[in-house]
Short mmCIF file of C-alpha atoms and ligand atoms in Angstrom, two decimals:
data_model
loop_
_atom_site.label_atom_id
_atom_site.label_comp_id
_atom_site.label_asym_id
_atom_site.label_seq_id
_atom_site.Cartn_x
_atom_site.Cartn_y
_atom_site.Cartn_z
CA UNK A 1 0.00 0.00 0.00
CA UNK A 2 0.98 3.60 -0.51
CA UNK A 3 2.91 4.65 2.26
CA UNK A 4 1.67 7.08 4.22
CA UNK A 5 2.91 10.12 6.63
CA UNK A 6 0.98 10.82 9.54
CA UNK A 7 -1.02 14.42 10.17
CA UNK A 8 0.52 17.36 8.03
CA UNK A 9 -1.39 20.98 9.68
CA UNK A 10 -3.88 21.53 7.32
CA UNK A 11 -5.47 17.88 8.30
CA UNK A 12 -6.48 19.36 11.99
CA UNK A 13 -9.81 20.82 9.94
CA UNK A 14 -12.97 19.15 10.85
CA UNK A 15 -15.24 17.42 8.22
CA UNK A 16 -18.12 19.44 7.56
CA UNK A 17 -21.21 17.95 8.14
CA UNK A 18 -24.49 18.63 6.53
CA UNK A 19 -26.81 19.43 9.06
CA UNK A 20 -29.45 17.65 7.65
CA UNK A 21 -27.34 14.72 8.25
CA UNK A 22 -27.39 14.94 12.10
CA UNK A 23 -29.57 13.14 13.85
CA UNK A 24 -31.59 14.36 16.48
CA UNK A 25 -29.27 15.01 19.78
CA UNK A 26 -31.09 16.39 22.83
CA UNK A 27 -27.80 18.32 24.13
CA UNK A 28 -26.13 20.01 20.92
CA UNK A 29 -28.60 19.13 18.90
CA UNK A 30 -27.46 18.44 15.28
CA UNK A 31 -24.08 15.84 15.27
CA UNK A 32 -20.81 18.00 16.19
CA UNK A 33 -18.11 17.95 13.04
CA UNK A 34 -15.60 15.01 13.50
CA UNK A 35 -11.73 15.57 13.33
CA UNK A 36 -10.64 13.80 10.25
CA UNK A 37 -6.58 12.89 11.08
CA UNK A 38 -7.55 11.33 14.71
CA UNK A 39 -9.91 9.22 16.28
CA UNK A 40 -12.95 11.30 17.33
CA UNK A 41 -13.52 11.35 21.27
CA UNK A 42 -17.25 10.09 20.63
CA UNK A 43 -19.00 8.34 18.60
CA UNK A 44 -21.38 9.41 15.64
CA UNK A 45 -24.32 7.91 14.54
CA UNK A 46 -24.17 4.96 12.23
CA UNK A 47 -26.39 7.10 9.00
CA UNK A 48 -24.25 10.28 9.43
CA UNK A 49 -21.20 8.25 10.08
CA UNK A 50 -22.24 6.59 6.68
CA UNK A 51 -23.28 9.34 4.71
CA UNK A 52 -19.83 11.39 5.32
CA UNK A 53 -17.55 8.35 4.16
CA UNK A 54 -20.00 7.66 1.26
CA UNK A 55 -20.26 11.42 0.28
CA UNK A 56 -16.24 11.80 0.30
CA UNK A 57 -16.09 8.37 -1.97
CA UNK A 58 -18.29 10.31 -4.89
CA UNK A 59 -14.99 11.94 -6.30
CA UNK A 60 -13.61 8.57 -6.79
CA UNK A 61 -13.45 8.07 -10.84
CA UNK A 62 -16.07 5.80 -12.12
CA UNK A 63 -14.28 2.17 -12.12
CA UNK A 64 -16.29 0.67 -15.42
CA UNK A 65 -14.76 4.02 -16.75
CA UNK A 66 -11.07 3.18 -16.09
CA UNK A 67 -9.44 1.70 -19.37
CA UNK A 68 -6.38 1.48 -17.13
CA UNK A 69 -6.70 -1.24 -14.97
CA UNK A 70 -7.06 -4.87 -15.13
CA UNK A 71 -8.54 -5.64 -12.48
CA UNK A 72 -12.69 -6.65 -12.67
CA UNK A 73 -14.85 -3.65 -12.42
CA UNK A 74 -18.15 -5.85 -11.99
CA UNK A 75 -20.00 -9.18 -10.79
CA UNK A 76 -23.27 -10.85 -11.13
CA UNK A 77 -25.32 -9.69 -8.12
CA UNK A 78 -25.33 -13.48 -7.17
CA UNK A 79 -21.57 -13.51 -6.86
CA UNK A 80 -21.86 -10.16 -4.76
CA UNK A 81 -24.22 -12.28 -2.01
CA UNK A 82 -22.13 -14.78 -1.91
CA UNK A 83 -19.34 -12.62 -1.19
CA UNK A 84 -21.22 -10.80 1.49
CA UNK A 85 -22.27 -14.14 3.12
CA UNK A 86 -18.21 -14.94 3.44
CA UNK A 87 -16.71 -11.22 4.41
CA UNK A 88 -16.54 -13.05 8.05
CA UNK A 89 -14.71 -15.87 7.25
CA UNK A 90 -11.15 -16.20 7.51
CA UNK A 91 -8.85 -18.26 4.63
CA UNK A 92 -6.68 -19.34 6.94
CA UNK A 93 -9.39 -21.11 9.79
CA UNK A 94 -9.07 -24.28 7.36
CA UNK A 95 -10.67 -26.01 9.73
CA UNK A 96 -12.92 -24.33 10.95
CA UNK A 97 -14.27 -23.35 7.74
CA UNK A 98 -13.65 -26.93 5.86
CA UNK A 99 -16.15 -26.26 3.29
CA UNK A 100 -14.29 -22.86 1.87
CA UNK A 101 -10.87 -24.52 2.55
CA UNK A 102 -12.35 -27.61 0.12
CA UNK A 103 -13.71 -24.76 -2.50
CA UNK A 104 -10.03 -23.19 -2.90
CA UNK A 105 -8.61 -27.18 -3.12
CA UNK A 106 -11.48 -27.94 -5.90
CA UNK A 107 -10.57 -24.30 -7.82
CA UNK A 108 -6.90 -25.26 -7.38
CA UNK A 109 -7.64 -28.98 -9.50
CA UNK A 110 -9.26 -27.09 -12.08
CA UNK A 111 -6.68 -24.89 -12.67
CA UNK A 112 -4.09 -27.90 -12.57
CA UNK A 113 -6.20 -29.59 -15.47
CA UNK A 114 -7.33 -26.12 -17.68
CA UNK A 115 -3.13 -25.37 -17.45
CA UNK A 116 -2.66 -29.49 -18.97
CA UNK A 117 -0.74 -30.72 -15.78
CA UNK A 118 0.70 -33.93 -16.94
CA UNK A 119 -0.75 -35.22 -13.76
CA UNK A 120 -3.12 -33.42 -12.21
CA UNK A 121 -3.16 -34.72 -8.91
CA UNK A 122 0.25 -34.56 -8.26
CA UNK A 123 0.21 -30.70 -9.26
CA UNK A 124 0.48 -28.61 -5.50
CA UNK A 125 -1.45 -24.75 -5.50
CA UNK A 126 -2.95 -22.24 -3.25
CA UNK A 127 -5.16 -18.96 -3.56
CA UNK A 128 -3.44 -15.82 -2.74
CA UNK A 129 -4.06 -12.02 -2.69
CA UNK A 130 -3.07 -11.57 -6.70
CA UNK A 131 -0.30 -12.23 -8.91
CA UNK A 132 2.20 -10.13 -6.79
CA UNK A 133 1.76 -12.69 -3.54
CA UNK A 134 1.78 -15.30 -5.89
CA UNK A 135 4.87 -14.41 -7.96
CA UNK A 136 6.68 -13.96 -4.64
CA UNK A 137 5.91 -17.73 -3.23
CA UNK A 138 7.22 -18.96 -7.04
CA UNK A 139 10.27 -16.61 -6.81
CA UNK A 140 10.60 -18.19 -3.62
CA UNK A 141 10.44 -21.70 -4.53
CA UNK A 142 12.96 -21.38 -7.20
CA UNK A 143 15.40 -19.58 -5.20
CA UNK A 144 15.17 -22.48 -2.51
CA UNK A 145 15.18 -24.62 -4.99
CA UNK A 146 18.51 -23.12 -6.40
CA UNK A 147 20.13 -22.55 -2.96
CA UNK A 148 19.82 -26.26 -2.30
CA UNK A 149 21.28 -27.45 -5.28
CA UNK A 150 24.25 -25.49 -4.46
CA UNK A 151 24.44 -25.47 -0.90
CA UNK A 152 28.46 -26.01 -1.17
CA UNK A 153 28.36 -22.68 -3.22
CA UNK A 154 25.59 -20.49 -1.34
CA UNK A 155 25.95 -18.02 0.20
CA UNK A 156 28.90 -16.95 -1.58
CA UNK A 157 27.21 -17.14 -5.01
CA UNK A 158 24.53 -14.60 -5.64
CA UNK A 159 21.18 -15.88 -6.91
CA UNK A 160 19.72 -14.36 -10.67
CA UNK A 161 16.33 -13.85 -11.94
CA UNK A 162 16.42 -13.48 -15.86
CA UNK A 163 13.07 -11.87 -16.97
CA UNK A 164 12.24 -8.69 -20.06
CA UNK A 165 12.23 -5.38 -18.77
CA UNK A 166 8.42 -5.58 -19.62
CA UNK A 167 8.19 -7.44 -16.26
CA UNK A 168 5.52 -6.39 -13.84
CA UNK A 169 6.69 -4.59 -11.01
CA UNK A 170 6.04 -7.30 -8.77
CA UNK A 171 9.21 -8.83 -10.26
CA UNK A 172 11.30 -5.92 -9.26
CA UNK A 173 9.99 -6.65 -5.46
CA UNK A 174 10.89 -10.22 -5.76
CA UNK A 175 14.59 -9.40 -6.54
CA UNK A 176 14.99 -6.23 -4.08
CA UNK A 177 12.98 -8.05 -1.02
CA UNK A 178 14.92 -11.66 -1.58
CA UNK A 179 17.78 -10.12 -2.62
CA UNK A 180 17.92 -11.84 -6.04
CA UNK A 181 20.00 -10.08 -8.97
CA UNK A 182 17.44 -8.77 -11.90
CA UNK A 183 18.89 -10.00 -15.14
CA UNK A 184 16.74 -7.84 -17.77
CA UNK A 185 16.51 -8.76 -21.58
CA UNK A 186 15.82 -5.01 -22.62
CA UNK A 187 14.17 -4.18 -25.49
CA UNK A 188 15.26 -3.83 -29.13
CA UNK A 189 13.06 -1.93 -31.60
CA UNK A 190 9.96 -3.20 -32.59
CA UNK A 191 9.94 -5.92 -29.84
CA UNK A 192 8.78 -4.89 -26.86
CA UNK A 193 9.10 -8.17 -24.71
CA UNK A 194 11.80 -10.72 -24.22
CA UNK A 195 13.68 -12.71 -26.67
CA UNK A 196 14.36 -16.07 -26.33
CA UNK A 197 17.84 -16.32 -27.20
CA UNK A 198 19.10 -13.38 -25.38
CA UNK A 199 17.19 -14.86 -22.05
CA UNK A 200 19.45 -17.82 -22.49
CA UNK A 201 22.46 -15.90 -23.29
CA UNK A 202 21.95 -14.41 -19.58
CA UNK A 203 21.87 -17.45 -17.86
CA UNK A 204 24.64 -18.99 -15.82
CA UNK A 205 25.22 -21.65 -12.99
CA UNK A 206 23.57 -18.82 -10.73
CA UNK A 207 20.58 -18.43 -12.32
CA UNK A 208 17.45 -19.68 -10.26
CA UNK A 209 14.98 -19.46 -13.18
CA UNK A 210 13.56 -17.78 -16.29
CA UNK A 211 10.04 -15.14 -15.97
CA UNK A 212 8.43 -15.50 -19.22
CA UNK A 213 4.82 -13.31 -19.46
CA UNK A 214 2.18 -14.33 -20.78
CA UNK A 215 0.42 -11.59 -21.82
CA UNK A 216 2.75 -7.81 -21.06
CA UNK A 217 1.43 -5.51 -19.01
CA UNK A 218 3.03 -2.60 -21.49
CA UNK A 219 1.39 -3.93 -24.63
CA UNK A 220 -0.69 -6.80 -23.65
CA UNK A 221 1.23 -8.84 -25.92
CA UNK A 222 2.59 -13.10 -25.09
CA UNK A 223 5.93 -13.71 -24.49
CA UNK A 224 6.88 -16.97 -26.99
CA UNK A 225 6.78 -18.97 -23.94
CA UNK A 226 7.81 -22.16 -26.22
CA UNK A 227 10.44 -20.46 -27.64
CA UNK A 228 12.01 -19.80 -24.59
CA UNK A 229 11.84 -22.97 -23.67
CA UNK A 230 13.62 -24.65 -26.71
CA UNK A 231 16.34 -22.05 -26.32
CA UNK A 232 16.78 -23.00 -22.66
CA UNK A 233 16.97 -26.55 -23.86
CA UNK A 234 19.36 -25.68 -26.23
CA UNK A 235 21.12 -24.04 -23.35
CA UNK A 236 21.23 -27.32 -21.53
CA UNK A 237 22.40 -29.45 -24.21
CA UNK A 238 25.29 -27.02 -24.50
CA UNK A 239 26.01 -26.51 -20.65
CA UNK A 240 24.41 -28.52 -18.58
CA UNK A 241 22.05 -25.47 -17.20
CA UNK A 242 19.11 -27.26 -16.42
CA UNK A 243 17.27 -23.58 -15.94
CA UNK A 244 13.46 -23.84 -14.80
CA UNK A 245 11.11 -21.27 -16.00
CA UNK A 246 7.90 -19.51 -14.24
CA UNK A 247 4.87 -18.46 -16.78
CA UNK A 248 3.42 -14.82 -14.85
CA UNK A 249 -0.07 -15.39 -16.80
CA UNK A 250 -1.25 -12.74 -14.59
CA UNK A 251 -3.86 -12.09 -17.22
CA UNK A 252 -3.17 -14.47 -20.07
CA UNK A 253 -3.77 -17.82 -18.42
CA UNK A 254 -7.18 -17.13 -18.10
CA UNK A 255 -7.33 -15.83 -21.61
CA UNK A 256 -4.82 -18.65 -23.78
CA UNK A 257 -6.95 -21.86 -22.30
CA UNK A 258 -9.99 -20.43 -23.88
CA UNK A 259 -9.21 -18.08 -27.07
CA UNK A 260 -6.03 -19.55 -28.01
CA UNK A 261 -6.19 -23.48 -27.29
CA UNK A 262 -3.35 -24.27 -30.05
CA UNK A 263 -0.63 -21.89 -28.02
CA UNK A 264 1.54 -24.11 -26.37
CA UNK A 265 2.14 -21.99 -23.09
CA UNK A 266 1.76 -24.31 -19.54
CA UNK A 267 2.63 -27.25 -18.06
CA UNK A 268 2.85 -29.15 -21.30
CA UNK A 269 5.99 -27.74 -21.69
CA UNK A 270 8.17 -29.52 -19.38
CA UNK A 271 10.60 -26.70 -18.10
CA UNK A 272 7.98 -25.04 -16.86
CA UNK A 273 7.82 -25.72 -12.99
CA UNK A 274 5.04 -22.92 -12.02
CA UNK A 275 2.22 -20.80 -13.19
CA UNK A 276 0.39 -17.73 -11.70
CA UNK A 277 -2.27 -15.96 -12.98
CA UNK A 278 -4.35 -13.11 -10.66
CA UNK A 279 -8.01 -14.36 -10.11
CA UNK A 280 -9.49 -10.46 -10.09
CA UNK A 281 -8.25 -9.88 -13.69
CA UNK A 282 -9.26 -11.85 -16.51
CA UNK A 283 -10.38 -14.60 -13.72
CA UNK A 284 -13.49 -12.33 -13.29
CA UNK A 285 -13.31 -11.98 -9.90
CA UNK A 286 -13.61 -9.01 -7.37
CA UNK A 287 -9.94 -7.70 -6.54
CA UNK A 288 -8.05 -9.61 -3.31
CA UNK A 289 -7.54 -12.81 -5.43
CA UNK A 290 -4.51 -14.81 -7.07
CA UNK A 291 -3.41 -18.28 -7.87
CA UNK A 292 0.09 -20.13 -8.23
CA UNK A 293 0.76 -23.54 -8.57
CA UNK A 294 3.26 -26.06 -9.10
CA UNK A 295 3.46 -28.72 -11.80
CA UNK A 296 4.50 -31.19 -9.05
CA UNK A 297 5.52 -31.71 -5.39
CA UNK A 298 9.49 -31.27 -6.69
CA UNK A 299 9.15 -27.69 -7.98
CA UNK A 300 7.89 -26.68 -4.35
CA UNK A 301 10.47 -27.16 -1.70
CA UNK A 302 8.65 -29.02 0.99
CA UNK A 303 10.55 -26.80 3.44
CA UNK A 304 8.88 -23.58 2.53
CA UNK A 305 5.42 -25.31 3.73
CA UNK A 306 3.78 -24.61 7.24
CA UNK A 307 1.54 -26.12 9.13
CA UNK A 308 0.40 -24.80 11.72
CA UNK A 309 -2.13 -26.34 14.56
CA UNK A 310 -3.30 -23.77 16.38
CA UNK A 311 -6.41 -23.57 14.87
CA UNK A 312 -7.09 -26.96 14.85
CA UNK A 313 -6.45 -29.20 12.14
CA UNK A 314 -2.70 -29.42 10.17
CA UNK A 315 -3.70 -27.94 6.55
CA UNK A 316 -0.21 -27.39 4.72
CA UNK A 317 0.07 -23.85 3.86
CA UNK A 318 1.95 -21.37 1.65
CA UNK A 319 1.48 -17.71 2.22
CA UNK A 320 3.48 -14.64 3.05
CA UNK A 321 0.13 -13.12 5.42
CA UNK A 322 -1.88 -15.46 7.87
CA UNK A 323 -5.28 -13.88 7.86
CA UNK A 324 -7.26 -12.83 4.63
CA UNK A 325 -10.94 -13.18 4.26
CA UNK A 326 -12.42 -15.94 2.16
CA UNK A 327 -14.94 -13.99 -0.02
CA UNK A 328 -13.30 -13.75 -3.08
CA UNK A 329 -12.20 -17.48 -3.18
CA UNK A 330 -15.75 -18.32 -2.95
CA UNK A 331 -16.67 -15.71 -5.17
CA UNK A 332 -13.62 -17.56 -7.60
CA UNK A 333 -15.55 -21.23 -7.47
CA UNK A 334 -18.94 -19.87 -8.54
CA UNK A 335 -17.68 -18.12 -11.27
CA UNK A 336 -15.79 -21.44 -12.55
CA UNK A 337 -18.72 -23.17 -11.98
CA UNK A 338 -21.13 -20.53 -13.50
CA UNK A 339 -19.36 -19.79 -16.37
CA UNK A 340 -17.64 -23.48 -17.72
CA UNK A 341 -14.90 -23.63 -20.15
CA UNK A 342 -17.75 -22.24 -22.81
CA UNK A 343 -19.03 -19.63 -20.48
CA UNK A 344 -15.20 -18.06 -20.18
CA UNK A 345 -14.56 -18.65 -23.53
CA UNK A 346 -17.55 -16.56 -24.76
CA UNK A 347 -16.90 -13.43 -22.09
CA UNK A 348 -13.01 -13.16 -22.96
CA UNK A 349 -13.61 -13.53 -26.47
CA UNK A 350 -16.22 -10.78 -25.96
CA UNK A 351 -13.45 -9.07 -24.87
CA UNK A 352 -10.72 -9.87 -27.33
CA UNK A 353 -13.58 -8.84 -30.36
CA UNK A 354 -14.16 -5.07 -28.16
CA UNK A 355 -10.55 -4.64 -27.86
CA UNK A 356 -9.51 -5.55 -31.84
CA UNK A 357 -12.22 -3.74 -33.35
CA UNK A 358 -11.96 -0.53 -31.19
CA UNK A 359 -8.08 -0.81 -32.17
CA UNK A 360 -8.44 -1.55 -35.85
CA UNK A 361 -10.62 1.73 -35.81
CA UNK A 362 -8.38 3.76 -33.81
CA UNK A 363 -5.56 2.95 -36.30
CA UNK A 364 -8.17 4.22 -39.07
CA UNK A 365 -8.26 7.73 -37.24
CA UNK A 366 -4.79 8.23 -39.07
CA UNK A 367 -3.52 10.40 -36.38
CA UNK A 368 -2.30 6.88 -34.66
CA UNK A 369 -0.21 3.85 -34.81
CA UNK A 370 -1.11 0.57 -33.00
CA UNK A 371 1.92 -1.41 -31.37
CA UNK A 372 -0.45 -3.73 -30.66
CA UNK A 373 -3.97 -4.85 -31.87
CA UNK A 374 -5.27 -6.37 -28.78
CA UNK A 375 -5.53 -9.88 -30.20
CA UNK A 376 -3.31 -11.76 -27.34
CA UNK A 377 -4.31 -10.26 -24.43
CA UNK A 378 -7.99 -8.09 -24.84
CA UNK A 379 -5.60 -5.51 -24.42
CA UNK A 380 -3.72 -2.82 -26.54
CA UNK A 381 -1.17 -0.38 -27.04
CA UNK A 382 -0.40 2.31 -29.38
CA UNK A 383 0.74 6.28 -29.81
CA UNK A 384 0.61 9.18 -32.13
CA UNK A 385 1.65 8.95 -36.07
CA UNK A 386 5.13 10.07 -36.78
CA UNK A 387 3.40 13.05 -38.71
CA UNK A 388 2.14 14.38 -35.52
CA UNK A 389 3.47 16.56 -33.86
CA UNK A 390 0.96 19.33 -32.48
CA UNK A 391 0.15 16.67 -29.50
CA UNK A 392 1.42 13.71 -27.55
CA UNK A 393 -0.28 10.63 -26.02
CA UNK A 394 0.31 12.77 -23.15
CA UNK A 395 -2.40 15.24 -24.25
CA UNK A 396 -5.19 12.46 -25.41
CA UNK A 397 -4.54 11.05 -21.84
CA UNK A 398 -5.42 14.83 -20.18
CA UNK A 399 -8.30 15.36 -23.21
CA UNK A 400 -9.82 11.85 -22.50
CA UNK A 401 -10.31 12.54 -19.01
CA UNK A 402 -12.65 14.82 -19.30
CA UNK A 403 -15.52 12.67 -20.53
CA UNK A 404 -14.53 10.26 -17.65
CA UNK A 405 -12.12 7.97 -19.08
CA UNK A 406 -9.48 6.61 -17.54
CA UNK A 407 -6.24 5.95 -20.24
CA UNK A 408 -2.95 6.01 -18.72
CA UNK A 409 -0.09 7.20 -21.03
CA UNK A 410 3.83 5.91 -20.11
CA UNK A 411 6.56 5.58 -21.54
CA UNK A 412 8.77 2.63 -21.97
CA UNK A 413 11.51 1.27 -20.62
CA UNK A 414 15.15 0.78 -21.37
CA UNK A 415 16.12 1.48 -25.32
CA UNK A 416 12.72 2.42 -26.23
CA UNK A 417 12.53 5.43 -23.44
CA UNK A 418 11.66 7.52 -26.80
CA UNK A 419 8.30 5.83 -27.31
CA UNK A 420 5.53 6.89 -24.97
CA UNK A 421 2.02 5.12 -25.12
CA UNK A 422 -2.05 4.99 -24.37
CA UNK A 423 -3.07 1.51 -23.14
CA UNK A 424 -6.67 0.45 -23.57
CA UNK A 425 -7.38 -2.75 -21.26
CA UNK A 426 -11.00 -4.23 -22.24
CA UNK A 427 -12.31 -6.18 -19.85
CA UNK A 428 -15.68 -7.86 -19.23
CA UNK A 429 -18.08 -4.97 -19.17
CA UNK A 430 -16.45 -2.89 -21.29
CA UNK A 431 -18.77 -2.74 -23.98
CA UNK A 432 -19.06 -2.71 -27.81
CA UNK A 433 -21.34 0.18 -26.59
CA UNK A 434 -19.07 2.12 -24.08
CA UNK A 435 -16.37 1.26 -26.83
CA UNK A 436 -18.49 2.77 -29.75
CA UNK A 437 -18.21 5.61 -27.30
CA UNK A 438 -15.17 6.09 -26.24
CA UNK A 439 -14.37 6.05 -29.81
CA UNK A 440 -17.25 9.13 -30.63
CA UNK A 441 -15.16 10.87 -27.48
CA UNK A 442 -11.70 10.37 -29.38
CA UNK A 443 -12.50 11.59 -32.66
CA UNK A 444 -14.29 14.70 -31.23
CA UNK A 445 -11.02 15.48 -29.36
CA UNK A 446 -8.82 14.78 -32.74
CA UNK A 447 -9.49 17.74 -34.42
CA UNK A 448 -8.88 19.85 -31.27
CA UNK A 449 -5.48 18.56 -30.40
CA UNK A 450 -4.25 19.23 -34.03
CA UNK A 451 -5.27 22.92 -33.43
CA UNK A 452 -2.78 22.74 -30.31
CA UNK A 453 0.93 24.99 -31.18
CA UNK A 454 2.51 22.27 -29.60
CA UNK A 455 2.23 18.91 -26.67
CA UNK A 456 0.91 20.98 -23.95
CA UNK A 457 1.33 18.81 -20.40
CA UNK A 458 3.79 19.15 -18.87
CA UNK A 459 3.19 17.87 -16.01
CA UNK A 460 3.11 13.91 -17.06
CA UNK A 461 3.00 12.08 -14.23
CA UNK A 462 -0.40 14.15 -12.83
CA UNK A 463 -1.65 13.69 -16.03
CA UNK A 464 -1.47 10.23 -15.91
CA UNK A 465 -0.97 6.83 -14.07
CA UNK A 466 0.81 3.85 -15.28
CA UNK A 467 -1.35 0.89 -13.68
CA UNK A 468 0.54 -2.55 -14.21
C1 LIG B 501 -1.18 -7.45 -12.70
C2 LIG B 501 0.05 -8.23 -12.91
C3 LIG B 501 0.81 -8.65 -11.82
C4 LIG B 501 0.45 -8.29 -10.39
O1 LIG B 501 -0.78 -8.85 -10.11
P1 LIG B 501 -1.71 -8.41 -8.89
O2 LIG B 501 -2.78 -9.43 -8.97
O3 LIG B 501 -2.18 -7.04 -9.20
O4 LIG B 501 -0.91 -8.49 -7.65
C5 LIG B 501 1.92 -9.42 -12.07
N1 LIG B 501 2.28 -9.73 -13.32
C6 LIG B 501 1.57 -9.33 -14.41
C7 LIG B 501 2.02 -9.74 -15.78
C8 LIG B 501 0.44 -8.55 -14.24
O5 LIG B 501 -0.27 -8.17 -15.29
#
């Protein structure tokens, strides 16, 4: 979370308070203004109490709005009950709540067989609280796995990640927090994830594993999982590097098993020991959910699991928190077993068509060029034609805002810090309507931003947010 400072001066105001809002109080008689940086001496009535917090929540942006995030904006209603019947029950009480703990175990199996685990049953997972949490316990696992395999070496040696410099920044917090060397395959013109060959080229006898994407957060374009794998084969016939690799299919590996059956991506490839994907992006749930799992009991150090028996009971766990409330792992099983392989299949590609058609007809506007076209992931990048040059992506970031839309505009990384970009993410509920829309929005704003003398904000990062 965002770390905070505590009260600056201009927090000691009060909140004002309506008056209407007050209830009835026989000695001041409407409710007194609370302080808003420390705890009030007394408390306030539960519908004024409400209507403040609800009132200050209005100038949040409108979520089915925001283009930038992948995370899901909305649920069935059923899902939300569901949800509401859980928010007191606690993941980690496995036994006291065996029927949730049996829910994540049965969402875990079907993940094992939709990823082609050669055997499904001997496949280990567990729910997390997204990708990040999950990317950290597979980090994990191969750095144990590493440090035991040299333990005459260790600590002397220091571990390696190789990844692209398109990783998510949850990668970056892997290395820095486990202190774990980043080896980055940086980008080289037109390709804007990593290449196979030069991810092999940056392995060595220190290197506890290989981050392939599926599906970039920068352009929502698949790493050639496959590829990399044949080059790190290569690499062993060579050497000897026997180099396991981790698929991030943050949003992809709920998008490949259903659009995109041909791609060869998971477990069928056998260097790949693990597999994450976040269960509130393209999983469809609520955000506070991930998934990782292991194609067997040997990719997950036994050592790294606990069990503890406090709470009765001696359910192995893996998990950097303890406590974390079971809602959206329920809310995870219905949705698998409301939507089906078909049901999945016909929201993402829902998806997939909004996000290809809006991009084909951006490109048509002629005043852009797509990087991508939002035919991997439902997701797509692009930026102004060479032959403009009265505005930047910048500018149509600002502009957009102003009918409510939420694009973030960023630049990219290492050898390509000259490009700068607009991301569209389409996700379920983002429309062919909204998108016929946002497109009416865009064109209007066209011929304004050619009338411009020049790119006009300067300020970049207010204008914008880069959401991974
Ligand atoms: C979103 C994302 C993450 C982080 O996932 P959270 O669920 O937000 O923690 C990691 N990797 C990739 C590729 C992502 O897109």
């Amino acid at each position: 979370m965002a770390l905070h400072k505590g009260p600056e001066k201009h927090d000691e105001r009060k909140i004002s308070v309506n008056p209407f809002y007050g209830e009835a109080n026989p000695v001041g008689g409407m409710t007194e203004a609370p302080p808003t940086h420390r705890l009030p001496d007394t408390p306030l009535a539960p519908n004024t109490a409400y209507q403040l917090v609800h009132d200050e929540l209005m100038l949040d942006g409108n979520s089915r709005l925001n283009l930038a995030t992948f995370v899901t904006t909305w649920m069935e209603p059923q899902a939300g009950v569901l949800m509401a019947e859980c928010r007191d029950k606690n993941m980690i009480d496995k036994d006291e709540y065996p029927r949730t703990a049996e829910l994540e175990r049965r969402c875990v199996a079907m993940l094992a067989d939709l990823w082609n685990a050669p055997d499904p049953s001997a496949a280990v997972g567990c729910s997390t609280t997204g990708s990040s949490e999950a990317c950290m316990l597979a980090g994990m696992a191969l750095k144990r796995r590493w440090t035991t395999r040299n333990a005459d070496r260790y600590p002397g040696a220091r571990p390696n990640l190789v990844m692209g410099v398109n990783v998510q920044v949850c990668w970056e917090k892997f290395c820095n927090f486990w202190e774990v060397e980043a080896r980055q395959v940086p980008m080289e013109g037109d390709r804007f994830h990593l290449d196979p060959q030069a991810a092999a080229e940056l392995c060595d006898e220190n290197t506890i594993g290989v981050v392939g994407v599926l599906g970039s957060t920068f352009d929502g374009s698949y790493e050639p999982i496959a590829d990399l794998c044949a080059a790190l084969d290569a690499l062993q016939e060579r050497t000897g590097l026997d180099i396991p690799v981790h698929v991030d299919g943050a949003s992809g590996a709920m998008i490949a098993p259903f659009l995109d059956e041909d791609l060869v991506w998971d477990f069928r490839l056998a260097r790949v020991a693990s597999i994450n994907t976040s269960g509130h992006k393209y999983g469809l749930v609520y955000p506070g959910v991930g998934w990782a799992l292991w194609r067997d009991k040997e990719a997950l150090p036994e050592e790294l699991v606990f069990r503890v028996n406090y709470l009765g009971g001696d359910m192995p766990t893996f998990a950097l928190n303890f406590s974390r409330p079971g809602a959206q792992v329920v809310a995870q099983y219905y949705t698998f077993l409301r939507l089906g392989r078909d049901g999945y299949r016909a929201v993402q590609q829902t998806s997939r068509d909004v996000a290809t058609g809006l991009a084909e007809r951006i490109a048509a506007l002629d005043d852009f060029r797509l990087l991508t076209r939002g035919d991997e992931l439902p997701v797509f990048a692009f930026t102004t034609a060479d032959h403009v040059t009265s505005y930047d992506v910048f500018d149509v970031s600002r502009r957009l805002r102003e009918g409510g839309w939420l694009v973030p505009a960023y630049s990219f990384p290492e050898n390509r810090q000259d490009l700068s970009v607009l991301r569209v993410v389409c996700r379920n509920g983002f429309s062919h309507d909204l998108a016929d829309l946002f497109l009416a929005d865009l064109t209007r704003l066209v011929p304004e931003l050619r009338r411009q003398p020049h790119p006009l904000t300067h300020d970049k990062e207010a204008a914008t947010g880069f959401h991974h």
